[in-house]
Phi, psi and omega in degrees: 000154178280155184251036182237055181305129175086351179267157177290137180268158175179164175061228185296321181299319180294318179298318180295316180295321179295319178298318178296319179296317178299321180295315179298316179297318180298320179293315182292321181279346181059035174196171182292144178283133180302143182294333182269011176293129181257131176244124181217173180257161177299323180299318180295319179297314179297321178297317179293319178297317180296319179296317179295321178298313179297320179296322177300317179291324176296317178299318179297317179298317178297320179297315180296320177298316179296320179296319179295318179296318179296317180295320179294321178295319178295320177296320179296320179294316182292325178288325179293330180272003178083010179275153177290140179291142178295151181299141180276141176265154176294123183289343182280165178277164178283133180268121179260132179290142177280128182298132179262140177268141177289141179295149181293148179296156183300311177238122182294138179291153178293141183300334179226125185299325179230087183295141180290152177282149181290134177252141179292147177279144181304331182281353178295334180292336182286345184284000000 
């Protein structure tokens, strides 16, 4: 095992640790570890997820830019042909009000307006 607990791994240490992990897996699985088995760190997975998330937003921005350019070109064509321009929509999103909770009453009402009186259980006579 490597002796660098808590430190970032890399280079030879990572290769040695991966080899040790493959060896342990092979013993536990009682067969050879598949060659296409991928060993990675949580940090690497989070880095890839963050990169994919950012790329998704870049793609969305490019799509919106292309959509705006197409809409502007269509408006320009319709105005050149003497047609009335289509009504413009508000580019902002719709603002939804956050539901407000009513404040609790000053004194909570009793769960039952007229609570029943306790009745003795038939087995109470046996005591």
